[in-house]
Coordinates of C-alpha atoms in Angstrom, one line a residue:
S1 CA -0.2 -0.1 0.0
E2 CA 1.0 3.6 -0.8
A3 CA 0.5 4.3 2.9
E4 CA 3.5 2.3 3.9
E5 CA 5.6 3.9 2.0
L6 CA 5.1 7.5 3.5
G7 CA 7.9 9.3 5.5
F8 CA 7.4 10.7 8.9
G9 CA 9.2 12.8 11.5
S10 CA 8.1 14.4 14.9
R11 CA 8.7 16.9 17.0
L12 CA 12.2 15.6 18.8
N13 CA 11.4 18.0 21.6
S14 CA 8.3 16.3 22.7
M15 CA 10.7 13.6 23.9
K16 CA 11.5 15.6 26.8
D17 CA 7.9 15.0 28.2
M18 CA 7.1 12.0 30.7
Q19 CA 10.3 11.1 30.9
P20 CA 11.4 7.5 31.7
T21 CA 13.1 6.4 34.9
G22 CA 16.7 7.4 34.4
F23 CA 16.5 9.1 31.0
R24 CA 19.6 11.8 30.7
N25 CA 17.6 14.3 29.0
D26 CA 20.2 15.0 26.2
L27 CA 20.4 15.2 22.7
E28 CA 21.7 11.6 22.2
S29 CA 18.7 10.3 24.6
W30 CA 16.1 12.4 22.9
I31 CA 17.2 10.9 19.4
K32 CA 17.4 7.6 20.6
R33 CA 13.5 7.5 22.2
Q34 CA 12.7 8.7 18.8
A35 CA 13.9 5.7 17.1
E36 CA 11.8 3.7 19.1
I37 CA 8.6 5.2 17.4
K38 CA 7.6 2.7 15.3
G39 CA 7.1 3.7 11.4
L40 CA 9.1 7.0 11.8
T41 CA 11.4 7.5 8.9
C42 CA 13.2 10.8 9.8
I43 CA 14.2 13.3 12.7
D44 CA 13.8 17.2 12.1
F45 CA 16.3 19.0 14.2
N46 CA 15.9 22.7 15.7
Y47 CA 19.1 24.7 14.6
P48 CA 20.7 26.0 16.6
Q49 CA 18.8 24.6 19.6
H50 CA 19.7 20.8 18.7
I51 CA 22.6 21.3 16.7
N52 CA 25.2 23.9 16.0
Q53 CA 28.8 24.4 14.2
A54 CA 30.2 23.2 17.5
T55 CA 27.9 19.4 17.2
D56 CA 29.7 16.4 16.2
L57 CA 27.2 15.6 13.2
E58 CA 29.2 12.2 12.5
E59 CA 28.3 11.2 16.2
V60 CA 24.7 12.5 15.5
K61 CA 24.2 10.2 12.6
G62 CA 25.5 7.3 14.9
W63 CA 22.9 7.9 17.1
M64 CA 20.3 8.1 14.4
G65 CA 20.8 4.6 13.2
K66 CA 18.2 4.0 10.1
L67 CA 16.4 7.0 10.8
K68 CA 17.6 10.1 8.0
T69 CA 17.6 13.8 8.7
G70 CA 14.1 15.3 7.6
A71 CA 14.8 18.9 8.0
V72 CA 17.0 21.5 9.9
C73 CA 14.5 23.8 11.4
L74 CA 15.2 27.2 12.6
R75 CA 14.9 28.6 16.1
Y76 CA 16.4 32.0 16.3
P77 CA 17.8 32.9 19.8
K78 CA 16.2 35.8 22.1
K79 CA 18.9 38.0 21.0
F80 CA 16.5 38.6 18.0
V81 CA 13.6 39.3 20.3
G82 CA 13.5 42.5 18.0
G83 CA 13.4 40.8 14.5
A84 CA 15.5 38.4 12.9
F85 CA 15.0 39.1 9.1
T86 CA 13.0 42.3 10.0
N87 CA 15.1 43.6 12.9
V88 CA 15.9 47.4 12.4
E89 CA 19.3 47.1 13.3
E90 CA 21.2 45.7 9.9
R91 CA 23.8 44.2 12.0
L92 CA 21.2 41.8 13.5
R93 CA 19.8 41.1 10.4
R94 CA 23.4 40.2 8.8
E95 CA 23.6 38.0 11.8
A96 CA 20.2 36.1 11.5
I97 CA 20.9 35.5 7.8
E98 CA 24.4 34.1 8.5
L99 CA 22.8 31.9 11.2
T100 CA 20.2 30.7 8.5
K101 CA 23.0 30.0 6.0
E102 CA 24.9 27.6 8.5
A103 CA 22.1 25.8 9.2
C104 CA 21.9 25.3 5.2
E105 CA 25.4 24.2 5.1
T106 CA 24.6 21.7 8.4
A107 CA 21.6 20.2 6.5
L108 CA 23.7 19.4 3.6
K109 CA 26.4 17.9 5.9
L110 CA 23.2 15.7 7.4
N111 CA 22.8 14.6 3.7
C112 CA 19.3 16.8 4.0
N113 CA 18.3 19.5 1.6
E114 CA 15.6 20.7 3.6
V115 CA 15.7 24.1 6.0
V116 CA 12.4 25.4 7.5
V117 CA 12.4 28.9 8.8
W118 CA 10.3 30.2 11.5
S119 CA 11.1 33.3 13.3
A120 CA 9.1 34.1 16.8
Y121 CA 10.3 37.3 16.4
D122 CA 9.6 38.7 13.0
G123 CA 6.7 40.8 13.5
Y124 CA 5.3 43.5 15.9
D125 CA 3.5 43.9 19.1
Y126 CA 1.6 47.3 18.8
T127 CA 0.0 49.3 15.4
C128 CA 1.7 52.6 14.4
T129 CA 5.1 51.3 15.1
T130 CA 6.5 49.4 12.0
D131 CA 7.1 50.3 8.2
Y132 CA 5.0 47.2 6.9
N133 CA 6.6 47.7 3.4
E134 CA 10.0 47.7 4.6
R135 CA 9.9 45.0 6.8
Y136 CA 8.4 42.4 4.3
D137 CA 11.4 43.7 1.7
N138 CA 13.9 42.7 4.2
I139 CA 12.4 39.4 4.0
V140 CA 12.1 38.9 0.5
E141 CA 15.6 40.4 0.6
A142 CA 17.1 37.7 3.1
F143 CA 15.3 34.8 1.7
R144 CA 16.4 35.6 -1.8
E145 CA 19.9 35.9 -0.6
I146 CA 20.1 32.8 1.2
C147 CA 18.3 30.8 -1.3
E148 CA 21.1 32.0 -4.2
A149 CA 23.8 31.1 -1.8
Y150 CA 22.2 27.4 -1.5
P151 CA 20.5 26.6 -4.4
D152 CA 20.2 22.8 -4.0
V153 CA 18.4 23.3 -0.7
K154 CA 14.9 23.7 -0.3
V155 CA 14.3 26.7 2.2
S156 CA 10.9 27.2 3.0
L157 CA 8.9 29.6 5.5
E158 CA 6.3 28.2 8.1
F159 CA 3.9 31.0 8.7
K160 CA 1.9 31.7 11.9
P161 CA -0.5 34.2 12.5
T162 CA 0.5 35.3 16.2
D163 CA 1.7 34.2 19.2
E164 CA 3.3 34.9 22.8
N165 CA 6.3 36.2 21.5
T166 CA 4.8 38.5 18.4
R167 CA 1.4 39.7 18.2
F168 CA 1.2 40.1 14.8
F169 CA 3.6 38.5 12.5
T170 CA 5.0 40.0 9.0
I171 CA 3.8 36.8 7.2
P172 CA 0.2 36.1 9.1
T173 CA -1.6 34.0 6.7
T174 CA -1.2 31.5 3.6
G175 CA -2.2 33.9 1.1
M176 CA 0.5 36.6 2.3
A177 CA 3.1 33.7 2.4
L178 CA 2.4 32.6 -1.3
L179 CA 3.0 36.5 -2.4
L180 CA 6.3 36.1 -0.8
T181 CA 7.3 33.0 -2.8
R182 CA 6.2 35.2 -5.9
D183 CA 8.3 38.2 -4.9
V184 CA 11.3 35.9 -3.8
G185 CA 10.8 34.4 -7.1
L186 CA 13.3 31.5 -6.8
D187 CA 12.3 27.8 -7.3
N188 CA 14.4 26.5 -3.9
F189 CA 12.2 28.8 -2.1
G190 CA 8.5 27.4 -0.8
L191 CA 6.4 27.0 2.1
T192 CA 6.1 24.6 5.0
L193 CA 2.2 24.5 6.0
D194 CA 1.2 23.9 9.8
F195 CA -2.3 22.6 10.6
G196 CA -2.5 24.2 13.8
H197 CA -1.1 27.4 12.7
M198 CA -3.7 27.6 9.5
I199 CA -6.6 26.6 11.9
M200 CA -5.4 30.0 14.1
A201 CA -5.2 32.1 11.1
G202 CA -8.9 30.9 10.5
E203 CA -8.4 29.2 7.3
N204 CA -9.5 25.8 6.0
P205 CA -6.7 23.9 5.7
G206 CA -7.5 21.9 2.8
Q207 CA -8.3 24.9 0.9
S208 CA -4.7 26.5 1.7
V209 CA -2.6 23.1 0.7
A210 CA -4.6 23.4 -2.5
A211 CA -3.7 26.9 -3.3
V212 CA -0.1 26.2 -2.3
L213 CA 0.6 23.0 -4.4
R214 CA -1.4 24.8 -7.4
E215 CA 1.6 27.2 -7.2
N216 CA 4.0 24.1 -6.9
K217 CA 5.4 25.8 -3.7
L218 CA 4.4 23.3 -0.9
F219 CA 7.9 21.8 0.5
G220 CA 6.6 21.0 3.8
V221 CA 3.9 19.9 6.2
Q222 CA 3.5 20.0 9.8
L223 CA 0.4 18.2 11.4
N224 CA -1.6 18.5 14.2
D225 CA -4.6 20.0 15.7
G226 CA -6.4 22.2 17.8
Y227 CA -9.6 24.2 18.9
S228 CA -10.5 27.0 16.7
R229 CA -10.1 29.7 19.4
Y230 CA -8.3 33.2 18.6
A231 CA -4.2 32.8 19.3
A232 CA -4.4 29.3 20.7
E233 CA -2.0 26.6 19.4
D234 CA -3.0 23.5 21.2
G235 CA -0.7 20.8 19.4
L236 CA -3.0 18.0 19.6
E237 CA -2.8 14.9 18.0
F238 CA -3.7 15.0 14.3
G239 CA -7.3 14.3 13.4
S240 CA -8.6 14.8 17.1
V241 CA -10.5 18.0 16.8
N242 CA -11.4 18.4 13.3
P243 CA -11.2 14.7 11.6
K244 CA -12.5 15.7 8.6
M245 CA -10.5 19.0 8.0
A246 CA -7.6 16.4 8.7
L247 CA -9.2 14.2 5.9
E248 CA -9.3 16.8 3.2
V249 CA -6.0 17.9 3.6
I250 CA -4.6 14.4 3.2
F251 CA -7.4 14.4 -0.1
W252 CA -5.2 17.4 -1.5
L253 CA -1.7 16.3 -0.8
R254 CA -2.5 13.2 -2.4
K255 CA -4.1 14.9 -5.4
G256 CA -1.2 17.5 -5.7
G257 CA 1.4 14.6 -5.5
F258 CA 3.0 16.1 -2.5
K259 CA 6.0 14.1 -2.1
G260 CA 7.9 15.6 1.2
H261 CA 7.6 13.9 4.7
F262 CA 5.0 14.2 7.3
Y263 CA 6.2 16.2 10.4
F264 CA 4.3 16.1 13.7
D265 CA 4.2 19.4 15.6
T266 CA 2.4 18.2 18.9
F267 CA 3.0 18.8 22.5
P268 CA 2.2 15.7 24.4
L269 CA 2.7 17.4 27.4
K270 CA 0.6 14.6 29.7
L271 CA 1.0 11.7 27.3
D272 CA 3.8 9.5 26.2
P273 CA 5.5 11.2 23.5
V274 CA 6.9 7.8 21.7
K275 CA 2.8 6.4 21.7
E276 CA 1.4 9.6 21.0
A277 CA 3.4 9.8 17.9
E278 CA 2.9 6.3 16.7
R279 CA -0.9 7.3 16.8
N280 CA -0.3 10.3 14.4
I281 CA 1.3 7.8 12.0
E282 CA -1.4 5.5 12.1
T283 CA -4.0 8.3 11.7
V284 CA -2.1 9.6 8.5
K285 CA -2.0 6.1 7.3
K286 CA -5.6 5.5 7.8
L287 CA -6.8 8.8 6.4
W288 CA -4.7 8.0 3.2
K289 CA -6.2 4.6 2.6
M290 CA -9.6 6.4 2.9
C291 CA -8.4 9.0 0.5
E292 CA -7.5 6.1 -1.9
E293 CA -11.2 4.5 -1.6
L294 CA -12.5 8.4 -2.1
E295 CA -11.2 8.0 -5.7
G296 CA -13.0 5.0 -6.2
E297 CA -16.5 5.1 -7.9
G298 CA -15.9 8.4 -10.0
G299 CA -14.2 10.0 -6.7
L300 CA -15.3 12.5 -4.5
E301 CA -15.0 15.0 -7.4
S302 CA -17.9 14.0 -8.9
V303 CA -19.9 14.8 -6.4
W304 CA -18.4 18.3 -5.6
G305 CA -21.1 20.6 -5.3
D306 CA -23.8 18.3 -3.7
W307 CA -23.1 18.5 0.0
E308 CA -25.4 15.2 0.8
K309 CA -23.7 13.0 -1.8
C310 CA -20.2 14.3 -0.4
K311 CA -21.6 13.4 3.2
E312 CA -22.2 10.0 2.0
K313 CA -19.1 9.3 0.3
I314 CA -17.0 10.6 3.3
D315 CA -19.0 8.6 6.0
K316 CA -18.8 5.5 3.7
V317 CA -15.3 5.7 4.6
M318 CA -15.0 7.5 7.9
F319 CA -17.7 5.8 10.0
R320 CA -17.8 2.1 9.4

């Protein structure tokens, strides 16, 4: 089955939760705990939080065993609280760009060609305090420089509408993120879409995924779930709150020919993170098989526009 060939990664920081007795709580232990997850194929590392220029990458590869590196994901340190690519100080903008280039170099050394940029600080808190167009141009210029320096690396932006670090992000929606891809204008720049971030932005994730696939700019997906509350990022198991939205996301990923790995950005604070990741993997596989069934008998497309017939087809695969 196609579902058995899918690639999966899960949040490495979740391995710190519900620690077993004697757990050392270091990078080696987090990696080896992730290796226990049935069905996991890769590990996504945060840079420079998990790995950096001082890390012995050959030692890290040894800890990983059969697992591959899925992506290297930027986590800019607190010194960039005033902005990474959008900082008003050119010195700090330059430092953020160079840090991102280091992440690209590290990804290649880990036999990986994906770098995901999420900045907790590229935005603003108060109205009437920011030149929005200048900050946007800063982001365009930064990504263009990085992507031109590393043409063999797929660099993607992970947008988010808001969080406790930044009340308004400069790139807060899928639409704005797509505009950014057009303005950067390079083949190796695209987007990583986070299910929970799309929910937070008031979007329908399936529609957002379809739009980005249409532009051939979907480089990565991060799956989770949450309740539709303003600014709330719950990080729950994928499909646990919005199962039909989850089904539709998988439907469009299949329809659009998505080839990347599925990364679970969840926060299992009160759950065994290994078992939680395994359930997420099984959920995606089940939804994938459901979508295979939806392609039969003329396909879901054959009844689009007729809610009753759509519901009948969906219920047939989801509620047995």
